Amino acid sequence: MPFELLSTAAAQGAATGIGATRLDPLELFLDADIVVQAVMIGLVLASIWSWAIIVGFSLRIGGLRRKSRVYEEAFWESRDREEVLSKRHRRDVPSARVAGAGLDEWRKSTKAQPVDRDGTRQRIASAMESQVAEEADDLAGKLNFLATTGSVAPFVGLFGTVWGIMNSFFQIGAQQSASLAVVAPGIAEALFATAIGLFAAIPAVIAYNRFSDRVNRYEARLQRFADRVHAGLSRELDRA
């Protein structure tokens, strides 16, 4: 009977030990030093904001591509391009703003007689290229946060790790014991800060690289559209 009691107690103790050593992120956060906690909170907020940008940008670039495709088809099919280039359309579609910039310059340059055809062509091309660059810059503006998070978050997490390890060494000196029971909790909390830094950085880097490529392709699409509009306006100049 005593042997059975001892066996039962040992089993309960083993079960209790296993439960206590299970990884609990919330417990690691609550037990961490205030500096490490601040680092963790900052990294979690950065991760949340990064995911908000990722979702928002995905929806935005998809919507702009659909709008541009529909607008460009209507632009080439329409005979009344003044209506297609109305301010209502320009406000919503980047392709409309690009074409509108070229047409505005064409109107200004053809008011004076005689028309300087070469100079007009150069000014139209410059106006549309500037608008294309402005559209691309506006689209890629928020991606800078993803780049910053991807490059800085691991080092911020590393700072939390270093601080936590320093705190663990302080506990070794205070308790005059280098046993794992003394240093393991602090080291686990410190490494958790690095894990959160990587959790914030990896999606941000992947999304930044992917979205940068999509912005470049969208800019190239706008530039091809601008080239076609420029060619059409050049033919109008030849007939003027």
PDB file of C-alpha atoms in Angstrom:
ATOM      1  CA  MET A   1       0.000   0.000   0.000  1.00  0.00           C
ATOM      2  CA  PRO A   2       2.739   2.592   0.842  1.00  0.00           C
ATOM      3  CA  PHE A   3       4.445   1.717  -2.445  1.00  0.00           C
ATOM      4  CA  GLU A   4       1.199   2.395  -4.349  1.00  0.00           C
ATOM      5  CA  LEU A   5       0.809   5.737  -2.562  1.00  0.00           C
ATOM      6  CA  LEU A   6       4.354   6.688  -3.449  1.00  0.00           C
ATOM      7  CA  SER A   7       3.776   5.676  -7.069  1.00  0.00           C
ATOM      8  CA  THR A   8       0.571   7.725  -7.239  1.00  0.00           C
ATOM      9  CA  ALA A   9       2.298  10.764  -5.720  1.00  0.00           C
ATOM     10  CA  ALA A  10       5.191  10.414  -8.120  1.00  0.00           C
ATOM     11  CA  ALA A  11       2.819  10.194 -11.079  1.00  0.00           C
ATOM     12  CA  GLN A  12       0.920  13.267  -9.889  1.00  0.00           C
ATOM     13  CA  GLY A  13       4.187  15.120  -9.392  1.00  0.00           C
ATOM     14  CA  ALA A  14       5.343  14.175 -12.864  1.00  0.00           C
ATOM     15  CA  ALA A  15       2.046  15.308 -14.350  1.00  0.00           C
ATOM     16  CA  THR A  16       2.270  18.567 -12.421  1.00  0.00           C
ATOM     17  CA  GLY A  17       5.841  19.092 -13.632  1.00  0.00           C
ATOM     18  CA  ILE A  18       4.857  18.479 -17.234  1.00  0.00           C
ATOM     19  CA  GLY A  19       2.011  20.982 -16.964  1.00  0.00           C
ATOM     20  CA  ALA A  20       4.298  23.603 -15.433  1.00  0.00           C
ATOM     21  CA  THR A  21       6.885  23.328 -18.171  1.00  0.00           C
ATOM     22  CA  ARG A  22       4.378  23.739 -21.007  1.00  0.00           C
ATOM     23  CA  LEU A  23       4.991  26.853 -23.114  1.00  0.00           C
ATOM     24  CA  ASP A  24       2.509  29.589 -22.223  1.00  0.00           C
ATOM     25  CA  PRO A  25       3.058  32.855 -24.185  1.00  0.00           C
ATOM     26  CA  LEU A  26       0.808  34.854 -21.859  1.00  0.00           C
ATOM     27  CA  GLU A  27       2.663  33.646 -18.789  1.00  0.00           C
ATOM     28  CA  LEU A  28       5.997  34.410 -20.438  1.00  0.00           C
ATOM     29  CA  PHE A  29       4.801  37.946 -21.130  1.00  0.00           C
ATOM     30  CA  LEU A  30       3.413  38.526 -17.638  1.00  0.00           C
ATOM     31  CA  ASP A  31       6.567  37.213 -15.954  1.00  0.00           C
ATOM     32  CA  ALA A  32       8.927  39.230 -18.152  1.00  0.00           C
ATOM     33  CA  ASP A  33      10.788  42.360 -17.114  1.00  0.00           C
ATOM     34  CA  ILE A  34       9.014  45.667 -17.819  1.00  0.00           C
ATOM     35  CA  VAL A  35      11.523  46.531 -20.558  1.00  0.00           C
ATOM     36  CA  VAL A  36      11.022  43.179 -22.269  1.00  0.00           C
ATOM     37  CA  GLN A  37       7.259  43.615 -21.968  1.00  0.00           C
ATOM     38  CA  ALA A  38       7.496  47.014 -23.667  1.00  0.00           C
ATOM     39  CA  VAL A  39       9.504  45.450 -26.496  1.00  0.00           C
ATOM     40  CA  MET A  40       6.944  42.664 -26.910  1.00  0.00           C
ATOM     41  CA  ILE A  41       4.016  45.114 -26.982  1.00  0.00           C
ATOM     42  CA  GLY A  42       5.752  47.279 -29.577  1.00  0.00           C
ATOM     43  CA  LEU A  43       6.480  44.277 -31.797  1.00  0.00           C
ATOM     44  CA  VAL A  44       2.917  42.966 -31.528  1.00  0.00           C
ATOM     45  CA  LEU A  45       1.523  46.384 -32.481  1.00  0.00           C
ATOM     46  CA  ALA A  46       3.930  46.552 -35.425  1.00  0.00           C
ATOM     47  CA  SER A  47       2.818  43.083 -36.529  1.00  0.00           C
ATOM     48  CA  ILE A  48      -0.876  44.061 -36.318  1.00  0.00           C
ATOM     49  CA  TRP A  49      -0.271  47.234 -38.329  1.00  0.00           C
ATOM     50  CA  SER A  50       1.758  45.290 -40.904  1.00  0.00           C
ATOM     51  CA  TRP A  51      -1.085  42.821 -41.414  1.00  0.00           C
ATOM     52  CA  ALA A  52      -3.545  45.719 -41.746  1.00  0.00           C
ATOM     53  CA  ILE A  53      -1.344  47.183 -44.506  1.00  0.00           C
ATOM     54  CA  ILE A  54      -1.020  43.781 -46.188  1.00  0.00           C
ATOM     55  CA  VAL A  55      -4.776  43.234 -46.303  1.00  0.00           C
ATOM     56  CA  GLY A  56      -5.558  46.828 -47.271  1.00  0.00           C
ATOM     57  CA  PHE A  57      -2.938  46.958 -50.008  1.00  0.00           C
ATOM     58  CA  SER A  58      -4.068  43.645 -51.481  1.00  0.00           C
ATOM     59  CA  LEU A  59      -7.630  44.934 -51.748  1.00  0.00           C
ATOM     60  CA  ARG A  60      -6.520  48.304 -53.103  1.00  0.00           C
ATOM     61  CA  ILE A  61      -4.171  47.062 -55.823  1.00  0.00           C
ATOM     62  CA  GLY A  62      -6.728  44.511 -56.933  1.00  0.00           C
ATOM     63  CA  GLY A  63      -9.434  47.171 -57.187  1.00  0.00           C
ATOM     64  CA  LEU A  64      -7.185  49.601 -59.064  1.00  0.00           C
ATOM     65  CA  ARG A  65      -6.191  46.967 -61.589  1.00  0.00           C
ATOM     66  CA  ARG A  66      -9.835  46.140 -62.293  1.00  0.00           C
ATOM     67  CA  LYS A  67     -10.810  49.811 -62.582  1.00  0.00           C
ATOM     68  CA  SER A  68      -7.878  50.560 -64.865  1.00  0.00           C
ATOM     69  CA  ARG A  69      -8.652  47.641 -67.137  1.00  0.00           C
ATOM     70  CA  VAL A  70     -12.301  48.655 -67.466  1.00  0.00           C
ATOM     71  CA  TYR A  71     -11.412  52.307 -67.985  1.00  0.00           C
ATOM     72  CA  GLU A  72      -8.758  51.642 -70.618  1.00  0.00           C
ATOM     73  CA  GLU A  73     -11.158  49.453 -72.607  1.00  0.00           C
ATOM     74  CA  ALA A  74     -13.793  52.205 -72.459  1.00  0.00           C
ATOM     75  CA  PHE A  75     -11.204  54.833 -73.390  1.00  0.00           C
ATOM     76  CA  TRP A  76     -10.153  53.123 -76.614  1.00  0.00           C
ATOM     77  CA  GLU A  77     -13.693  52.199 -77.574  1.00  0.00           C
ATOM     78  CA  SER A  78     -15.258  55.590 -76.892  1.00  0.00           C
ATOM     79  CA  ARG A  79     -15.504  58.325 -79.498  1.00  0.00           C
ATOM     80  CA  ASP A  80     -16.236  61.012 -76.904  1.00  0.00           C
ATOM     81  CA  ARG A  81     -13.014  61.017 -74.931  1.00  0.00           C
ATOM     82  CA  GLU A  82     -13.913  64.267 -73.192  1.00  0.00           C
ATOM     83  CA  GLU A  83     -16.622  62.402 -71.319  1.00  0.00           C
ATOM     84  CA  VAL A  84     -14.297  59.502 -70.581  1.00  0.00           C
ATOM     85  CA  LEU A  85     -11.719  61.982 -69.262  1.00  0.00           C
ATOM     86  CA  SER A  86     -14.202  63.863 -67.071  1.00  0.00           C
ATOM     87  CA  LYS A  87     -13.115  64.868 -63.579  1.00  0.00           C
ATOM     88  CA  ARG A  88     -15.454  62.272 -62.092  1.00  0.00           C
ATOM     89  CA  HIS A  89     -13.489  59.489 -63.768  1.00  0.00           C
ATOM     90  CA  ARG A  90     -10.119  61.073 -63.070  1.00  0.00           C
ATOM     91  CA  ARG A  91     -10.756  61.087 -59.355  1.00  0.00           C
ATOM     92  CA  ASP A  92     -11.245  57.328 -59.197  1.00  0.00           C
ATOM     93  CA  VAL A  93      -8.911  55.758 -61.768  1.00  0.00           C
ATOM     94  CA  PRO A  94      -5.128  56.243 -62.125  1.00  0.00           C
ATOM     95  CA  SER A  95      -5.271  55.523 -65.866  1.00  0.00           C
ATOM     96  CA  ALA A  96      -7.751  58.375 -66.286  1.00  0.00           C
ATOM     97  CA  ARG A  97      -5.448  60.779 -64.456  1.00  0.00           C
ATOM     98  CA  VAL A  98      -2.531  59.750 -66.654  1.00  0.00           C
ATOM     99  CA  ALA A  99      -4.507  60.249 -69.866  1.00  0.00           C
ATOM    100  CA  GLY A 100      -5.963  63.472 -68.491  1.00  0.00           C
ATOM    101  CA  ALA A 101      -2.510  64.886 -67.783  1.00  0.00           C
ATOM    102  CA  GLY A 102      -1.494  64.263 -71.387  1.00  0.00           C
ATOM    103  CA  LEU A 103      -4.696  65.712 -72.822  1.00  0.00           C
ATOM    104  CA  ASP A 104      -4.493  68.808 -70.613  1.00  0.00           C
ATOM    105  CA  GLU A 105      -0.981  69.479 -71.867  1.00  0.00           C
ATOM    106  CA  TRP A 106      -2.096  68.856 -75.448  1.00  0.00           C
ATOM    107  CA  ARG A 107      -4.841  71.480 -75.114  1.00  0.00           C
ATOM    108  CA  LYS A 108      -2.507  74.055 -73.598  1.00  0.00           C
ATOM    109  CA  SER A 109       0.196  73.508 -76.206  1.00  0.00           C
ATOM    110  CA  THR A 110      -2.140  73.641 -79.211  1.00  0.00           C
ATOM    111  CA  LYS A 111      -3.812  76.911 -78.236  1.00  0.00           C
ATOM    112  CA  ALA A 112      -1.005  79.031 -79.659  1.00  0.00           C
ATOM    113  CA  GLN A 113      -0.446  79.101 -83.400  1.00  0.00           C
ATOM    114  CA  PRO A 114       1.687  77.939 -85.046  1.00  0.00           C
ATOM    115  CA  VAL A 115       1.955  74.735 -83.011  1.00  0.00           C
ATOM    116  CA  ASP A 116       5.412  73.567 -81.980  1.00  0.00           C
ATOM    117  CA  ARG A 117       4.868  69.887 -82.675  1.00  0.00           C
ATOM    118  CA  ASP A 118       8.157  68.552 -81.306  1.00  0.00           C
ATOM    119  CA  GLY A 119       7.940  70.657 -78.170  1.00  0.00           C
ATOM    120  CA  THR A 120       4.306  69.636 -77.659  1.00  0.00           C
ATOM    121  CA  ARG A 121       5.168  65.958 -77.957  1.00  0.00           C
ATOM    122  CA  GLN A 122       7.924  66.323 -75.374  1.00  0.00           C
ATOM    123  CA  ARG A 123       5.686  68.207 -72.942  1.00  0.00           C
ATOM    124  CA  ILE A 124       2.880  65.655 -73.298  1.00  0.00           C
ATOM    125  CA  ALA A 125       5.293  62.778 -72.652  1.00  0.00           C
ATOM    126  CA  SER A 126       6.772  64.582 -69.649  1.00  0.00           C
ATOM    127  CA  ALA A 127       3.331  65.330 -68.171  1.00  0.00           C
ATOM    128  CA  MET A 128       2.172  61.733 -68.434  1.00  0.00           C
ATOM    129  CA  GLU A 129       5.456  60.289 -67.145  1.00  0.00           C
ATOM    130  CA  SER A 130       5.224  62.554 -64.107  1.00  0.00           C
ATOM    131  CA  GLN A 131       1.668  61.412 -63.468  1.00  0.00           C
ATOM    132  CA  VAL A 132       2.665  57.757 -63.791  1.00  0.00           C
ATOM    133  CA  ALA A 133       5.463  58.281 -61.251  1.00  0.00           C
ATOM    134  CA  GLU A 134       3.079  60.091 -58.905  1.00  0.00           C
ATOM    135  CA  GLU A 135       0.562  57.250 -59.084  1.00  0.00           C
ATOM    136  CA  ALA A 136       3.261  54.671 -58.343  1.00  0.00           C
ATOM    137  CA  ASP A 137       4.631  56.715 -55.429  1.00  0.00           C
ATOM    138  CA  ASP A 138       1.163  57.099 -53.948  1.00  0.00           C
ATOM    139  CA  LEU A 139       0.517  53.377 -54.262  1.00  0.00           C
ATOM    140  CA  ALA A 140       3.835  52.386 -52.710  1.00  0.00           C
ATOM    141  CA  GLY A 141       3.758  54.960 -49.910  1.00  0.00           C
ATOM    142  CA  LYS A 142       2.621  52.634 -47.108  1.00  0.00           C
ATOM    143  CA  LEU A 143       4.999  49.873 -48.131  1.00  0.00           C
ATOM    144  CA  ASN A 144       7.806  51.748 -46.393  1.00  0.00           C
ATOM    145  CA  PHE A 145       6.396  50.617 -43.050  1.00  0.00           C
ATOM    146  CA  LEU A 146       6.632  47.000 -44.146  1.00  0.00           C
ATOM    147  CA  ALA A 147      10.260  47.504 -45.159  1.00  0.00           C
ATOM    148  CA  THR A 148      11.033  49.186 -41.831  1.00  0.00           C
ATOM    149  CA  THR A 149       9.308  46.455 -39.832  1.00  0.00           C
ATOM    150  CA  GLY A 150      11.067  43.717 -41.770  1.00  0.00           C
ATOM    151  CA  SER A 151      14.508  45.201 -41.179  1.00  0.00           C
ATOM    152  CA  VAL A 152      14.126  46.588 -37.641  1.00  0.00           C
ATOM    153  CA  ALA A 153      11.829  44.115 -35.843  1.00  0.00           C
ATOM    154  CA  PRO A 154      14.464  41.332 -35.464  1.00  0.00           C
ATOM    155  CA  PHE A 155      16.896  43.787 -33.877  1.00  0.00           C
ATOM    156  CA  VAL A 156      14.226  45.138 -31.543  1.00  0.00           C
ATOM    157  CA  GLY A 157      13.455  41.571 -30.505  1.00  0.00           C
ATOM    158  CA  LEU A 158      17.169  40.942 -30.064  1.00  0.00           C
ATOM    159  CA  PHE A 159      17.363  43.968 -27.778  1.00  0.00           C
ATOM    160  CA  GLY A 160      14.634  42.431 -25.630  1.00  0.00           C
ATOM    161  CA  THR A 161      16.538  39.143 -25.612  1.00  0.00           C
ATOM    162  CA  VAL A 162      19.794  40.776 -24.543  1.00  0.00           C
ATOM    163  CA  TRP A 163      18.013  42.694 -21.807  1.00  0.00           C
ATOM    164  CA  GLY A 164      16.318  39.525 -20.542  1.00  0.00           C
ATOM    165  CA  ILE A 165      19.595  37.596 -20.481  1.00  0.00           C
ATOM    166  CA  MET A 166      21.266  40.450 -18.610  1.00  0.00           C
ATOM    167  CA  ASN A 167      18.442  40.265 -16.091  1.00  0.00           C
ATOM    168  CA  SER A 168      19.002  36.514 -15.767  1.00  0.00           C
ATOM    169  CA  PHE A 169      22.683  37.067 -14.988  1.00  0.00           C
ATOM    170  CA  PHE A 170      21.657  39.634 -12.408  1.00  0.00           C
ATOM    171  CA  GLN A 171      19.447  36.987 -10.777  1.00  0.00           C
ATOM    172  CA  ILE A 172      22.411  34.588 -10.759  1.00  0.00           C
ATOM    173  CA  GLY A 173      24.437  37.167  -8.840  1.00  0.00           C
ATOM    174  CA  ALA A 174      21.604  38.046  -6.485  1.00  0.00           C
ATOM    175  CA  GLN A 175      20.782  34.444  -5.587  1.00  0.00           C
ATOM    176  CA  GLN A 176      24.368  33.196  -5.974  1.00  0.00           C
ATOM    177  CA  SER A 177      23.122  30.221  -7.930  1.00  0.00           C
ATOM    178  CA  ALA A 178      23.638  29.296 -11.575  1.00  0.00           C
ATOM    179  CA  SER A 179      21.067  26.511 -11.623  1.00  0.00           C
ATOM    180  CA  LEU A 180      18.615  26.239 -14.480  1.00  0.00           C
ATOM    181  CA  ALA A 181      15.761  26.962 -12.092  1.00  0.00           C
ATOM    182  CA  VAL A 182      17.195  30.447 -11.633  1.00  0.00           C
ATOM    183  CA  VAL A 183      18.212  31.356 -15.185  1.00  0.00           C
ATOM    184  CA  ALA A 184      15.764  29.378 -17.352  1.00  0.00           C
ATOM    185  CA  PRO A 185      12.671  31.583 -16.831  1.00  0.00           C
ATOM    186  CA  GLY A 186      14.502  34.790 -17.712  1.00  0.00           C
ATOM    187  CA  ILE A 187      16.157  33.245 -20.761  1.00  0.00           C
ATOM    188  CA  ALA A 188      12.815  31.838 -21.969  1.00  0.00           C
ATOM    189  CA  GLU A 189      11.200  35.277 -21.658  1.00  0.00           C
ATOM    190  CA  ALA A 190      14.130  36.834 -23.479  1.00  0.00           C
ATOM    191  CA  LEU A 191      14.010  34.358 -26.355  1.00  0.00           C
ATOM    192  CA  PHE A 192      10.261  34.910 -26.605  1.00  0.00           C
ATOM    193  CA  ALA A 193      10.973  38.553 -27.472  1.00  0.00           C
ATOM    194  CA  THR A 194      13.157  37.409 -30.380  1.00  0.00           C
ATOM    195  CA  ALA A 195      10.423  35.032 -31.540  1.00  0.00           C
ATOM    196  CA  ILE A 196       7.901  37.888 -31.607  1.00  0.00           C
ATOM    197  CA  GLY A 197      10.396  40.013 -33.557  1.00  0.00           C
ATOM    198  CA  LEU A 198      10.734  37.297 -36.186  1.00  0.00           C
ATOM    199  CA  PHE A 199       6.958  36.813 -36.224  1.00  0.00           C
ATOM    200  CA  ALA A 200       6.571  40.505 -37.078  1.00  0.00           C
ATOM    201  CA  ALA A 201       9.471  40.684 -39.535  1.00  0.00           C
ATOM    202  CA  ILE A 202       8.994  37.610 -41.742  1.00  0.00           C
ATOM    203  CA  PRO A 203       5.490  38.427 -43.097  1.00  0.00           C
ATOM    204  CA  ALA A 204       6.505  42.074 -43.542  1.00  0.00           C
ATOM    205  CA  VAL A 205       9.542  41.174 -45.656  1.00  0.00           C
ATOM    206  CA  ILE A 206       7.612  38.693 -47.798  1.00  0.00           C
ATOM    207  CA  ALA A 207       4.751  41.144 -48.332  1.00  0.00           C
ATOM    208  CA  TYR A 208       7.098  44.040 -49.128  1.00  0.00           C
ATOM    209  CA  ASN A 209       8.942  42.082 -51.806  1.00  0.00           C
ATOM    210  CA  ARG A 210       5.719  40.811 -53.353  1.00  0.00           C
ATOM    211  CA  PHE A 211       3.949  44.162 -53.273  1.00  0.00           C
ATOM    212  CA  SER A 212       6.978  46.016 -54.642  1.00  0.00           C
ATOM    213  CA  ASP A 213       6.885  43.715 -57.644  1.00  0.00           C
ATOM    214  CA  ARG A 214       3.157  44.348 -58.095  1.00  0.00           C
ATOM    215  CA  VAL A 215       3.674  48.112 -57.900  1.00  0.00           C
ATOM    216  CA  ASN A 216       6.432  47.915 -60.513  1.00  0.00           C
ATOM    217  CA  ARG A 217       4.218  45.888 -62.837  1.00  0.00           C
ATOM    218  CA  TYR A 218       1.310  48.265 -62.338  1.00  0.00           C
ATOM    219  CA  GLU A 219       3.574  51.232 -63.048  1.00  0.00           C
ATOM    220  CA  ALA A 220       4.761  49.524 -66.242  1.00  0.00           C
ATOM    221  CA  ARG A 221       1.136  48.991 -67.251  1.00  0.00           C
ATOM    222  CA  LEU A 222       0.362  52.678 -66.719  1.00  0.00           C
ATOM    223  CA  GLN A 223       3.445  53.615 -68.729  1.00  0.00           C
ATOM    224  CA  ARG A 224       2.362  51.425 -71.634  1.00  0.00           C
ATOM    225  CA  PHE A 225      -1.053  53.075 -71.561  1.00  0.00           C
ATOM    226  CA  ALA A 226       0.610  56.501 -71.481  1.00  0.00           C
ATOM    227  CA  ASP A 227       2.739  55.565 -74.499  1.00  0.00           C
ATOM    228  CA  ARG A 228      -0.358  54.606 -76.474  1.00  0.00           C
ATOM    229  CA  VAL A 229      -2.111  57.852 -75.534  1.00  0.00           C
ATOM    230  CA  HIS A 230       1.007  59.787 -76.508  1.00  0.00           C
ATOM    231  CA  ALA A 231       1.067  58.055 -79.882  1.00  0.00           C
ATOM    232  CA  GLY A 232      -2.585  58.949 -80.475  1.00  0.00           C
ATOM    233  CA  LEU A 233      -2.050  62.597 -79.556  1.00  0.00           C
ATOM    234  CA  SER A 234       1.035  62.707 -81.790  1.00  0.00           C
ATOM    235  CA  ARG A 235      -1.105  61.605 -84.719  1.00  0.00           C
ATOM    236  CA  GLU A 236      -3.583  64.359 -83.860  1.00  0.00           C
ATOM    237  CA  LEU A 237      -0.718  66.845 -83.988  1.00  0.00           C
ATOM    238  CA  ASP A 238       0.338  65.626 -87.414  1.00  0.00           C
ATOM    239  CA  ARG A 239      -3.163  66.234 -88.727  1.00  0.00           C
ATOM    240  CA  ALA A 240      -3.414  69.681 -87.120  1.00  0.00           C
TER     241      ALA A 240
END
